[in-house]
């Protein structure tokens, strides 16, 4: 007999569960720095759910199975280049300060029309919701830069497994409430580290450094989610013997030096094999010329970038919209089975330009009834930028018509809702939640000739948020990390 997806606990048992959860989290690094933190040795529990959340097994397996095809599509979008460059030029014209400037930096970095290092690493994450009607996965977005929560995802899976094994989910005895098989632990910490290690190894083959090399983690100053990154660093050293060095995005320019196209950490003269960005995806991070200088400097070296500027730009929401067109998708992937898998995850996404589809979308977006089916997205990452449903017409009214084509109009996905509880700042909130399943992938490829050296899935992430909030950013304060409970 299988238990219902959520246990019912007496108040006393629930209190015990909460205490065990909070202490396991602190004991095992399922943590974040609190907002506005000043002390480096005071941490807080990362927001998590009390229980795992049901996800149909078939949907979960489908999401895992489509990751390699998606990695391949995006690697090909980058290496086939011209199509992407044309899309980015249009976006850049609307957003000269950021998308335009990134593209310009890419162009400046080329030597005789080619990047200095042709090999590029993608640590990607494809995000989905499970559509209530069909129980199938539908893609929210494909992330190509600074994907987060690979580290904490492993931890939250271990947490829920600990609580289950210790019997905290059983109200009467201390039995396991869930069968272990249905609450898998995401291998993302080690798998993301493996991707970085593969790139480090490739760098060694290509450039024959005479000393050991390091991976440079380029992070945001005062990063609250730093333990998520640290777990990947620890795995990189423990599992693969590769050291890492952390610098802020601002320090990328000042704390490194370049000799014969190689990038070094100034203080130690460690040679950098991989520049791994956990920053640099939003315009507010480029507060001065120094950040642009750092980005260009790294781009012009033999260090493998994760991601290169072009790979970062391939994650544009406009690219995602274009790929829903079968003719365009066919440029980047040939295998018909893979095409089918990829396409089965798409909902309708429309341009907002003056093409036939765009004109139709403009009409819907301005209509007080039709707009309720959509979310309007600009070319930005990191949460908090989208415009939902009834807010769309008002928003467009204020936006000059020339700017509209920089946006895409996407059908809203309607995911299942569940009565779970969320622990945030040690306080328990019991509310309906909805969840977003992210699948990590790593791909090491050649941006010039399109060779793919390594293409693997790299674990998963479940993020949940209260149904009452439109957005789901964990660090931004809307959501939390969760574990899947696989259901038939
Ligand atoms: P960002 O780059 O800011 O992360 P996303 O495209 O991931 O942008 O959107 C942010 C959040 O908005 C998602 O995590 C999800 O909660 C919600 N969202 C985005 N697109 C949809 C959609 N088509 N249907 C339902 N919710 C969506
Ligand atoms: Mg997102």
Short mmCIF file of C-alpha atoms and ligand atoms in Angstrom, two decimals:
data_model
loop_
_atom_site.label_atom_id
_atom_site.label_comp_id
_atom_site.label_asym_id
_atom_site.label_seq_id
_atom_site.Cartn_x
_atom_site.Cartn_y
_atom_site.Cartn_z
CA UNK A 1 0.00 0.00 0.00
CA UNK A 2 1.28 3.47 -0.76
CA UNK A 3 0.77 6.27 1.72
CA UNK A 4 -0.97 9.50 0.69
CA UNK A 5 1.54 12.05 -0.64
CA UNK A 6 1.58 14.11 2.55
CA UNK A 7 1.69 12.68 6.08
CA UNK A 8 -0.64 14.02 8.77
CA UNK A 9 1.25 14.77 11.97
CA UNK A 10 0.20 15.75 15.46
CA UNK A 11 1.36 19.22 16.51
CA UNK A 12 3.95 17.65 18.77
CA UNK A 13 5.39 15.45 16.02
CA UNK A 14 5.35 18.33 13.62
CA UNK A 15 7.38 20.43 16.04
CA UNK A 16 9.91 17.61 16.33
CA UNK A 17 10.09 17.37 12.56
CA UNK A 18 10.70 21.10 12.22
CA UNK A 19 13.49 21.06 14.79
CA UNK A 20 15.14 18.07 13.12
CA UNK A 21 14.86 19.77 9.74
CA UNK A 22 16.37 23.05 10.91
CA UNK A 23 19.27 21.38 12.65
CA UNK A 24 20.03 18.97 9.81
CA UNK A 25 20.10 21.96 7.46
CA UNK A 26 22.54 23.90 9.60
CA UNK A 27 24.64 20.80 10.21
CA UNK A 28 24.91 19.99 6.53
CA UNK A 29 25.09 23.32 4.75
CA UNK A 30 21.53 23.61 3.47
CA UNK A 31 22.00 27.26 4.23
CA UNK A 32 22.10 30.80 2.90
CA UNK A 33 23.28 34.06 4.34
CA UNK A 34 20.38 36.12 5.70
CA UNK A 35 19.26 39.21 3.75
CA UNK A 36 21.58 42.15 4.32
CA UNK A 37 24.05 39.99 6.26
CA UNK A 38 27.13 41.60 7.70
CA UNK A 39 28.77 38.70 9.49
CA UNK A 40 30.31 35.86 7.50
CA UNK A 41 29.69 33.39 10.30
CA UNK A 42 25.98 33.81 10.85
CA UNK A 43 23.93 31.72 8.46
CA UNK A 44 20.25 30.96 8.03
CA UNK A 45 18.37 27.91 6.85
CA UNK A 46 17.67 27.93 3.12
CA UNK A 47 13.90 28.06 2.60
CA UNK A 48 12.67 24.50 2.06
CA UNK A 49 9.43 22.53 2.08
CA UNK A 50 8.58 20.34 5.04
CA UNK A 51 7.63 17.42 2.76
CA UNK A 52 8.59 16.30 -0.74
CA UNK A 53 6.09 17.32 -3.43
CA UNK A 54 4.39 14.84 -5.78
CA UNK A 55 5.54 14.83 -9.41
CA UNK A 56 4.34 12.17 -11.87
CA UNK A 57 7.17 9.73 -12.56
CA UNK A 58 6.48 9.78 -16.30
CA UNK A 59 6.87 13.58 -16.38
CA UNK A 60 10.07 13.42 -14.35
CA UNK A 61 11.57 10.77 -16.63
CA UNK A 62 10.57 12.72 -19.73
CA UNK A 63 12.32 15.83 -18.38
CA UNK A 64 15.50 13.86 -17.69
CA UNK A 65 15.38 12.22 -21.12
CA UNK A 66 15.10 15.48 -23.05
CA UNK A 67 18.13 17.15 -21.47
CA UNK A 68 20.79 15.78 -23.80
CA UNK A 69 18.80 16.75 -26.90
CA UNK A 70 18.34 20.26 -25.44
CA UNK A 71 22.07 20.53 -24.66
CA UNK A 72 22.75 19.58 -28.25
CA UNK A 73 20.27 22.11 -29.66
CA UNK A 74 21.82 24.98 -27.70
CA UNK A 75 25.42 23.92 -28.47
CA UNK A 76 24.45 23.92 -32.15
CA UNK A 77 22.68 27.27 -31.92
CA UNK A 78 25.98 28.70 -30.68
CA UNK A 79 28.31 26.94 -33.09
CA UNK A 80 26.17 27.55 -36.18
CA UNK A 81 26.42 31.16 -35.14
CA UNK A 82 24.94 33.28 -37.94
CA UNK A 83 21.31 32.66 -37.05
CA UNK A 84 21.99 33.48 -33.40
CA UNK A 85 23.98 36.56 -34.30
CA UNK A 86 21.07 37.85 -36.40
CA UNK A 87 18.60 37.33 -33.54
CA UNK A 88 20.93 38.99 -31.04
CA UNK A 89 21.52 42.00 -33.29
CA UNK A 90 17.78 42.78 -33.21
CA UNK A 91 17.61 42.33 -29.43
CA UNK A 92 20.76 44.38 -29.01
CA UNK A 93 19.25 47.30 -30.87
CA UNK A 94 16.44 47.44 -28.27
CA UNK A 95 18.71 46.89 -25.31
CA UNK A 96 22.01 48.57 -26.21
CA UNK A 97 23.22 48.91 -22.60
CA UNK A 98 23.17 45.19 -21.92
CA UNK A 99 22.40 42.70 -24.72
CA UNK A 100 23.97 45.08 -27.26
CA UNK A 101 27.02 45.66 -25.11
CA UNK A 102 27.48 41.94 -24.46
CA UNK A 103 27.38 41.30 -28.19
CA UNK A 104 29.81 44.13 -28.83
CA UNK A 105 32.16 42.66 -26.20
CA UNK A 106 31.93 39.31 -27.96
CA UNK A 107 32.85 40.95 -31.27
CA UNK A 108 35.76 42.80 -29.70
CA UNK A 109 37.10 39.56 -28.28
CA UNK A 110 37.50 37.89 -31.67
CA UNK A 111 40.90 37.59 -33.26
CA UNK A 112 40.73 37.23 -37.07
CA UNK A 113 37.02 36.61 -36.65
CA UNK A 114 37.50 33.68 -34.24
CA UNK A 115 37.40 33.32 -30.47
CA UNK A 116 40.81 32.73 -28.84
CA UNK A 117 39.42 29.67 -27.07
CA UNK A 118 36.98 27.81 -29.30
CA UNK A 119 35.95 25.30 -26.68
CA UNK A 120 33.04 26.39 -24.55
CA UNK A 121 31.32 24.89 -21.52
CA UNK A 122 27.60 25.05 -20.84
CA UNK A 123 26.20 24.25 -17.41
CA UNK A 124 22.56 24.57 -18.34
CA UNK A 125 19.21 24.16 -16.63
CA UNK A 126 15.93 23.60 -18.42
CA UNK A 127 12.93 24.54 -16.27
CA UNK A 128 9.48 22.98 -16.56
CA UNK A 129 6.10 22.89 -14.96
CA UNK A 130 3.91 19.80 -15.13
CA UNK A 131 0.72 20.74 -16.95
CA UNK A 132 -2.32 19.71 -14.89
CA UNK A 133 -4.47 18.60 -17.81
CA UNK A 134 -1.98 16.37 -19.59
CA UNK A 135 0.43 15.55 -16.74
CA UNK A 136 3.25 16.33 -19.18
CA UNK A 137 6.20 18.69 -18.75
CA UNK A 138 6.10 22.11 -20.39
CA UNK A 139 9.19 24.27 -20.60
CA UNK A 140 9.30 27.58 -18.75
CA UNK A 141 12.75 28.60 -19.91
CA UNK A 142 16.19 27.35 -20.80
CA UNK A 143 18.99 28.87 -18.70
CA UNK A 144 22.50 29.12 -20.10
CA UNK A 145 24.26 31.29 -17.55
CA UNK A 146 24.82 31.14 -13.80
CA UNK A 147 22.30 28.37 -13.15
CA UNK A 148 21.86 27.96 -9.45
CA UNK A 149 20.67 25.48 -6.82
CA UNK A 150 22.55 22.44 -8.11
CA UNK A 151 24.32 22.32 -4.73
CA UNK A 152 21.33 22.92 -2.48
CA UNK A 153 19.16 20.56 -4.52
CA UNK A 154 21.34 17.62 -3.53
CA UNK A 155 21.16 18.78 0.08
CA UNK A 156 17.38 19.13 0.23
CA UNK A 157 17.02 15.62 -1.22
CA UNK A 158 19.35 14.31 1.48
CA UNK A 159 17.39 16.25 4.10
CA UNK A 160 14.02 14.78 3.12
CA UNK A 161 15.59 11.32 2.95
CA UNK A 162 17.05 11.77 6.42
CA UNK A 163 13.70 12.87 7.85
CA UNK A 164 12.05 9.89 6.18
CA UNK A 165 14.64 7.33 7.31
CA UNK A 166 14.62 8.66 10.87
CA UNK A 167 10.86 8.26 10.97
CA UNK A 168 9.95 11.93 11.42
CA UNK A 169 7.24 11.63 8.78
CA UNK A 170 5.43 8.83 10.63
CA UNK A 171 2.86 10.02 13.15
CA UNK A 172 2.63 6.79 15.17
CA UNK A 173 5.93 4.94 15.10
CA UNK A 174 9.13 5.78 13.37
CA UNK A 175 8.58 3.96 10.12
CA UNK A 176 9.71 5.18 6.74
CA UNK A 177 6.73 7.02 5.34
CA UNK A 178 7.96 7.11 1.75
CA UNK A 179 9.63 4.31 -0.15
CA UNK A 180 13.21 5.54 -0.73
CA UNK A 181 12.91 5.04 -4.49
CA UNK A 182 10.24 7.72 -4.79
CA UNK A 183 12.32 10.52 -3.22
CA UNK A 184 15.53 10.46 -5.26
CA UNK A 185 18.49 12.67 -4.35
CA UNK A 186 19.69 14.89 -7.17
CA UNK A 187 23.31 14.17 -8.18
CA UNK A 188 23.61 17.79 -9.41
CA UNK A 189 26.41 18.85 -7.05
CA UNK A 190 28.81 16.22 -8.34
CA UNK A 191 27.53 16.32 -11.91
CA UNK A 192 27.98 20.08 -12.27
CA UNK A 193 31.46 19.68 -10.78
CA UNK A 194 32.09 16.89 -13.31
CA UNK A 195 31.24 19.29 -16.14
CA UNK A 196 33.78 21.80 -14.80
CA UNK A 197 36.35 19.00 -14.36
CA UNK A 198 35.83 17.86 -17.96
CA UNK A 199 36.53 21.40 -19.17
CA UNK A 200 39.59 21.59 -16.93
CA UNK A 201 40.83 18.36 -18.45
CA UNK A 202 40.19 19.60 -21.99
CA UNK A 203 42.10 22.77 -21.22
CA UNK A 204 45.03 20.63 -20.12
CA UNK A 205 45.00 18.67 -23.37
CA UNK A 206 44.78 21.78 -25.51
CA UNK A 207 47.23 24.09 -23.81
CA UNK A 208 49.63 21.79 -21.90
CA UNK A 209 49.99 24.05 -18.83
CA UNK A 210 53.20 23.41 -16.89
CA UNK A 211 51.46 23.73 -13.52
CA UNK A 212 48.16 22.65 -12.04
CA UNK A 213 45.20 24.73 -13.08
CA UNK A 214 42.25 26.20 -11.19
CA UNK A 215 38.62 26.94 -11.96
CA UNK A 216 37.79 30.59 -11.39
CA UNK A 217 34.35 31.05 -9.78
CA UNK A 218 33.21 34.56 -10.65
CA UNK A 219 30.52 35.49 -8.14
CA UNK A 220 28.37 38.41 -7.09
CA UNK A 221 29.57 40.49 -4.15
CA UNK A 222 27.68 39.63 -0.94
CA UNK A 223 26.20 36.51 -2.53
CA UNK A 224 23.62 35.10 -0.10
CA UNK A 225 23.45 31.81 -1.98
CA UNK A 226 27.17 31.20 -1.64
CA UNK A 227 26.87 27.74 -0.02
CA UNK A 228 25.10 26.45 -3.10
CA UNK A 229 28.26 27.39 -5.02
CA UNK A 230 30.60 26.17 -2.29
CA UNK A 231 29.12 22.66 -2.47
CA UNK A 232 30.07 22.51 -6.15
CA UNK A 233 33.56 23.78 -5.28
CA UNK A 234 33.99 21.14 -2.59
CA UNK A 235 32.84 18.40 -4.98
CA UNK A 236 35.23 19.68 -7.62
CA UNK A 237 38.15 19.25 -5.24
CA UNK A 238 37.00 16.10 -3.44
CA UNK A 239 35.77 14.13 -6.44
CA UNK A 240 37.98 15.44 -9.22
CA UNK A 241 41.02 16.95 -7.49
CA UNK A 242 40.51 20.36 -9.12
CA UNK A 243 41.06 23.51 -7.08
CA UNK A 244 38.96 26.63 -7.41
CA UNK A 245 39.41 30.31 -6.66
CA UNK A 246 36.58 32.78 -6.03
CA UNK A 247 36.62 36.35 -7.25
CA UNK A 248 33.79 38.84 -7.51
CA UNK A 249 32.71 39.95 -10.94
CA UNK A 250 34.35 43.29 -10.27
CA UNK A 251 37.64 41.60 -9.31
CA UNK A 252 37.78 39.62 -12.55
CA UNK A 253 39.57 42.58 -14.17
CA UNK A 254 41.81 43.53 -11.25
CA UNK A 255 42.81 40.21 -9.67
CA UNK A 256 43.86 38.38 -12.82
CA UNK A 257 46.61 38.86 -15.34
CA UNK A 258 47.17 37.60 -18.87
CA UNK A 259 50.35 36.27 -20.40
CA UNK A 260 50.52 34.68 -23.86
CA UNK A 261 46.73 34.46 -23.94
CA UNK A 262 46.64 32.53 -20.66
CA UNK A 263 44.71 33.80 -17.66
CA UNK A 264 46.33 33.75 -14.21
CA UNK A 265 45.23 34.59 -10.68
CA UNK A 266 47.59 37.45 -9.80
CA UNK A 267 48.17 36.60 -6.14
CA UNK A 268 49.25 32.99 -6.71
CA UNK A 269 49.97 32.85 -10.45
CA UNK A 270 47.60 29.87 -10.64
CA UNK A 271 46.65 29.30 -14.25
CA UNK A 272 42.89 29.47 -14.88
CA UNK A 273 41.49 26.62 -16.96
CA UNK A 274 37.81 27.55 -16.68
CA UNK A 275 36.08 30.85 -15.93
CA UNK A 276 32.78 29.86 -14.34
CA UNK A 277 30.30 32.74 -14.08
CA UNK A 278 27.83 32.72 -11.21
CA UNK A 279 27.28 36.39 -12.02
CA UNK A 280 27.24 38.72 -14.99
CA UNK A 281 23.73 37.93 -16.24
CA UNK A 282 22.00 41.22 -15.44
CA UNK A 283 22.76 44.84 -16.41
CA UNK A 284 22.91 46.01 -12.78
CA UNK A 285 26.03 43.88 -12.31
CA UNK A 286 27.93 45.95 -14.85
CA UNK A 287 27.99 49.09 -12.73
CA UNK A 288 31.18 50.49 -14.22
CA UNK A 289 33.58 49.94 -17.08
CA UNK A 290 35.67 47.65 -14.90
CA UNK A 291 33.15 44.79 -15.17
CA UNK A 292 33.04 45.07 -18.97
CA UNK A 293 36.80 45.15 -18.99
CA UNK A 294 36.94 41.94 -16.94
CA UNK A 295 34.46 40.19 -19.18
CA UNK A 296 36.40 41.14 -22.31
CA UNK A 297 39.70 40.23 -20.71
CA UNK A 298 38.54 36.70 -19.86
CA UNK A 299 36.87 36.26 -23.22
CA UNK A 300 40.15 37.01 -25.02
CA UNK A 301 42.07 34.27 -23.23
CA UNK A 302 42.52 30.54 -23.67
CA UNK A 303 40.58 29.86 -20.46
CA UNK A 304 37.37 27.97 -21.27
CA UNK A 305 34.40 30.13 -20.44
CA UNK A 306 31.30 28.79 -18.74
CA UNK A 307 29.51 30.27 -20.50
CA UNK A 308 31.12 32.20 -23.34
CA UNK A 309 29.28 35.41 -24.20
CA UNK A 310 27.69 33.78 -27.21
CA UNK A 311 26.55 30.79 -25.15
CA UNK A 312 25.07 33.15 -22.57
CA UNK A 313 23.21 35.01 -25.31
CA UNK A 314 21.77 31.77 -26.71
CA UNK A 315 19.64 31.64 -23.56
CA UNK A 316 17.66 34.66 -24.74
CA UNK A 317 13.93 34.17 -24.38
CA UNK A 318 13.65 35.28 -27.99
CA UNK A 319 15.77 32.24 -28.98
CA UNK A 320 13.43 29.99 -27.00
CA UNK A 321 10.46 31.51 -28.83
CA UNK A 322 12.08 31.07 -32.24
CA UNK A 323 12.93 27.43 -31.52
CA UNK A 324 9.22 26.62 -31.15
CA UNK A 325 9.07 27.10 -34.93
CA UNK A 326 9.71 23.57 -36.36
CA UNK A 327 11.68 24.88 -39.34
CA UNK A 328 14.04 26.74 -37.08
CA UNK A 329 14.44 23.88 -34.63
CA UNK A 330 15.32 21.59 -37.54
CA UNK A 331 18.41 23.72 -38.24
CA UNK A 332 19.89 22.64 -34.93
CA UNK A 333 18.91 19.03 -34.44
CA UNK A 334 18.38 16.23 -36.94
CA UNK A 335 17.31 13.11 -35.08
CA UNK A 336 13.52 12.85 -35.39
CA UNK A 337 13.05 11.18 -32.03
CA UNK A 338 15.03 13.92 -30.32
CA UNK A 339 13.02 16.58 -32.18
CA UNK A 340 9.80 15.01 -30.97
CA UNK A 341 10.99 14.94 -27.36
CA UNK A 342 12.07 18.56 -27.49
CA UNK A 343 8.89 19.76 -29.20
CA UNK A 344 6.64 17.92 -26.77
CA UNK A 345 7.84 20.31 -24.03
CA UNK A 346 6.86 23.50 -25.87
CA UNK A 347 3.83 25.66 -25.22
CA UNK A 348 2.93 28.37 -27.70
CA UNK A 349 5.24 31.35 -27.55
CA UNK A 350 4.63 34.30 -29.84
CA UNK A 351 6.81 37.12 -31.08
CA UNK A 352 5.58 40.67 -30.51
CA UNK A 353 6.91 41.97 -33.83
CA UNK A 354 5.03 42.90 -37.00
CA UNK A 355 5.04 39.40 -38.51
CA UNK A 356 1.64 37.75 -38.94
CA UNK A 357 2.05 35.78 -35.68
CA UNK A 358 3.33 38.91 -33.96
CA UNK A 359 0.35 41.01 -34.97
CA UNK A 360 -2.01 38.34 -33.66
CA UNK A 361 -0.06 38.22 -30.38
CA UNK A 362 -0.22 42.01 -30.07
CA UNK A 363 -3.98 41.82 -30.40
CA UNK A 364 -4.28 39.16 -27.67
CA UNK A 365 -1.89 40.97 -25.37
CA UNK A 366 -4.02 44.11 -25.50
CA UNK A 367 -7.34 42.33 -25.07
CA UNK A 368 -8.66 42.30 -21.50
CA UNK A 369 -9.86 38.68 -21.79
CA UNK A 370 -7.23 37.08 -24.04
CA UNK A 371 -4.35 38.55 -22.03
CA UNK A 372 -5.32 36.37 -19.04
CA UNK A 373 -3.81 33.36 -20.80
CA UNK A 374 -0.34 34.86 -21.13
CA UNK A 375 2.85 36.09 -19.57
CA UNK A 376 4.85 38.81 -21.34
CA UNK A 377 8.63 38.42 -21.02
CA UNK A 378 11.41 40.87 -21.73
CA UNK A 379 14.99 39.82 -22.44
CA UNK A 380 16.14 39.56 -18.84
CA UNK A 381 17.24 36.86 -16.41
CA UNK A 382 17.02 36.39 -12.69
CA UNK A 383 13.36 36.86 -11.83
CA UNK A 384 11.00 39.76 -11.24
CA UNK A 385 10.88 41.03 -14.83
CA UNK A 386 7.80 39.37 -16.30
CA UNK A 387 4.38 40.91 -16.78
CA UNK A 388 1.39 38.67 -16.09
CA UNK A 389 -2.18 38.45 -17.33
CA UNK A 390 -4.29 41.55 -16.65
CA UNK A 391 -1.17 43.69 -16.17
CA UNK A 392 -0.09 43.15 -19.79
CA UNK A 393 -2.42 45.64 -21.56
CA UNK A 394 -1.60 48.43 -19.07
CA UNK A 395 2.08 47.72 -19.42
CA UNK A 396 1.97 47.81 -23.21
CA UNK A 397 0.04 51.06 -23.19
CA UNK A 398 3.05 52.75 -21.63
CA UNK A 399 5.64 51.01 -23.79
CA UNK A 400 6.55 52.69 -27.12
CA UNK A 401 5.46 50.41 -30.00
CA UNK A 402 9.02 50.24 -31.37
CA UNK A 403 10.04 48.42 -28.19
CA UNK A 404 7.44 45.67 -28.40
CA UNK A 405 9.46 43.31 -30.56
CA UNK A 406 12.01 42.88 -27.77
CA UNK A 407 9.34 40.95 -25.83
CA UNK A 408 7.79 37.53 -26.23
CA UNK A 409 4.26 36.47 -25.31
CA UNK A 410 4.05 33.04 -23.73
CA UNK A 411 1.05 30.90 -22.85
CA UNK A 412 0.71 30.36 -19.14
CA UNK A 413 1.25 26.82 -17.93
CA UNK A 414 -1.21 25.62 -15.34
CA UNK A 415 0.59 23.33 -12.88
CA UNK A 416 -0.88 21.14 -10.17
CA UNK A 417 -1.13 22.67 -6.72
CA UNK A 418 -0.36 20.87 -3.48
CA UNK A 419 -0.90 21.57 0.22
CA UNK A 420 2.69 21.54 1.49
CA UNK A 421 4.41 23.66 4.16
CA UNK A 422 7.37 25.93 3.67
CA UNK A 423 9.96 26.85 6.28
CA UNK A 424 11.39 30.28 5.81
CA UNK A 425 13.37 32.11 8.51
CA UNK A 426 12.45 29.27 10.92
CA UNK A 427 8.76 30.06 10.49
CA UNK A 428 6.38 27.46 9.03
CA UNK A 429 3.85 28.56 6.42
CA UNK A 430 1.20 26.06 5.35
CA UNK A 431 -0.19 27.03 1.98
CA UNK A 432 -0.88 25.66 -1.44
CA UNK A 433 2.27 25.54 -3.46
CA UNK A 434 3.17 24.93 -7.08
CA UNK A 435 6.45 23.61 -8.32
CA UNK A 436 8.96 24.05 -11.11
CA UNK A 437 11.19 21.14 -12.08
CA UNK A 438 14.63 22.08 -13.39
CA UNK A 439 16.95 19.62 -15.12
CA UNK A 440 20.65 20.37 -15.20
CA UNK A 441 22.87 19.49 -18.13
CA UNK A 442 26.53 19.90 -18.98
CA UNK A 443 27.92 20.23 -22.48
CA UNK A 444 31.48 20.82 -23.61
CA UNK A 445 31.66 21.82 -27.24
CA UNK A 446 33.60 23.62 -29.93
CA UNK A 447 32.01 26.92 -30.92
CA UNK A 448 33.73 26.92 -34.29
CA UNK A 449 33.42 23.42 -35.73
CA UNK A 450 30.42 22.27 -33.67
CA UNK A 451 32.15 19.20 -32.18
CA UNK A 452 30.54 18.09 -28.93
CA UNK A 453 33.03 16.43 -26.56
CA UNK A 454 30.76 15.82 -23.60
CA UNK A 455 26.97 16.00 -23.29
CA UNK A 456 25.31 14.76 -20.12
CA UNK A 457 22.31 15.29 -17.87
CA UNK A 458 23.40 16.58 -14.47
CA UNK A 459 20.61 16.01 -11.97
CA UNK A 460 17.51 18.00 -11.12
CA UNK A 461 15.97 20.66 -8.93
CA UNK A 462 12.48 21.17 -7.63
CA UNK A 463 11.61 24.71 -6.62
CA UNK A 464 8.24 25.49 -5.11
CA UNK A 465 6.42 28.70 -4.39
CA UNK A 466 3.12 29.75 -2.90
CA UNK A 467 0.43 29.61 -5.54
CA UNK A 468 -0.38 33.21 -4.71
CA UNK A 469 2.94 34.49 -6.11
CA UNK A 470 3.63 34.76 -9.82
CA UNK A 471 7.37 34.40 -9.55
CA UNK A 472 9.45 31.64 -7.99
CA UNK A 473 12.94 32.95 -7.22
CA UNK A 474 14.31 31.33 -4.05
CA UNK A 475 17.02 33.88 -3.35
CA UNK A 476 14.65 36.68 -4.37
CA UNK A 477 12.36 35.58 -1.55
CA UNK A 478 9.44 34.08 -3.45
CA UNK A 479 10.23 30.40 -3.38
CA UNK A 480 12.02 27.50 -1.74
CA UNK A 481 13.90 24.32 -2.59
CA UNK A 482 11.98 21.06 -2.55
CA UNK A 483 12.34 17.36 -3.40
CA UNK A 484 10.32 15.33 -5.89
CA UNK A 485 8.08 12.56 -4.61
CA UNK A 486 7.55 10.40 -7.69
CA UNK A 487 3.96 9.26 -8.21
CA UNK A 488 2.53 6.72 -10.68
P1 LIG B 1 13.61 34.45 -15.29
O1 LIG B 1 14.65 34.52 -16.34
O2 LIG B 1 13.33 35.74 -14.65
O3 LIG B 1 13.85 33.31 -14.34
P2 LIG B 1 11.32 32.86 -16.21
O4 LIG B 1 10.96 32.71 -17.62
O5 LIG B 1 11.92 31.66 -15.57
O6 LIG B 1 12.26 34.13 -16.08
O7 LIG B 1 10.05 33.30 -15.39
C1 LIG B 1 10.08 33.55 -13.98
C2 LIG B 1 8.99 32.79 -13.27
O8 LIG B 1 7.71 33.12 -13.80
C3 LIG B 1 9.08 31.27 -13.44
O9 LIG B 1 9.94 30.70 -12.49
C4 LIG B 1 7.63 30.84 -13.26
O10 LIG B 1 7.31 30.74 -11.88
C5 LIG B 1 6.86 31.99 -13.86
N1 LIG B 1 6.53 31.69 -15.28
C6 LIG B 1 7.28 32.02 -16.35
N2 LIG B 1 6.72 31.59 -17.50
C7 LIG B 1 5.59 30.95 -17.15
C8 LIG B 1 4.55 30.28 -17.89
N3 LIG B 1 4.58 30.18 -19.21
N4 LIG B 1 3.52 29.74 -17.18
C9 LIG B 1 3.47 29.83 -15.82
N5 LIG B 1 4.41 30.46 -15.08
C10 LIG B 1 5.46 31.03 -15.72
MG1 LIG B 2 13.64 31.30 -14.51
#
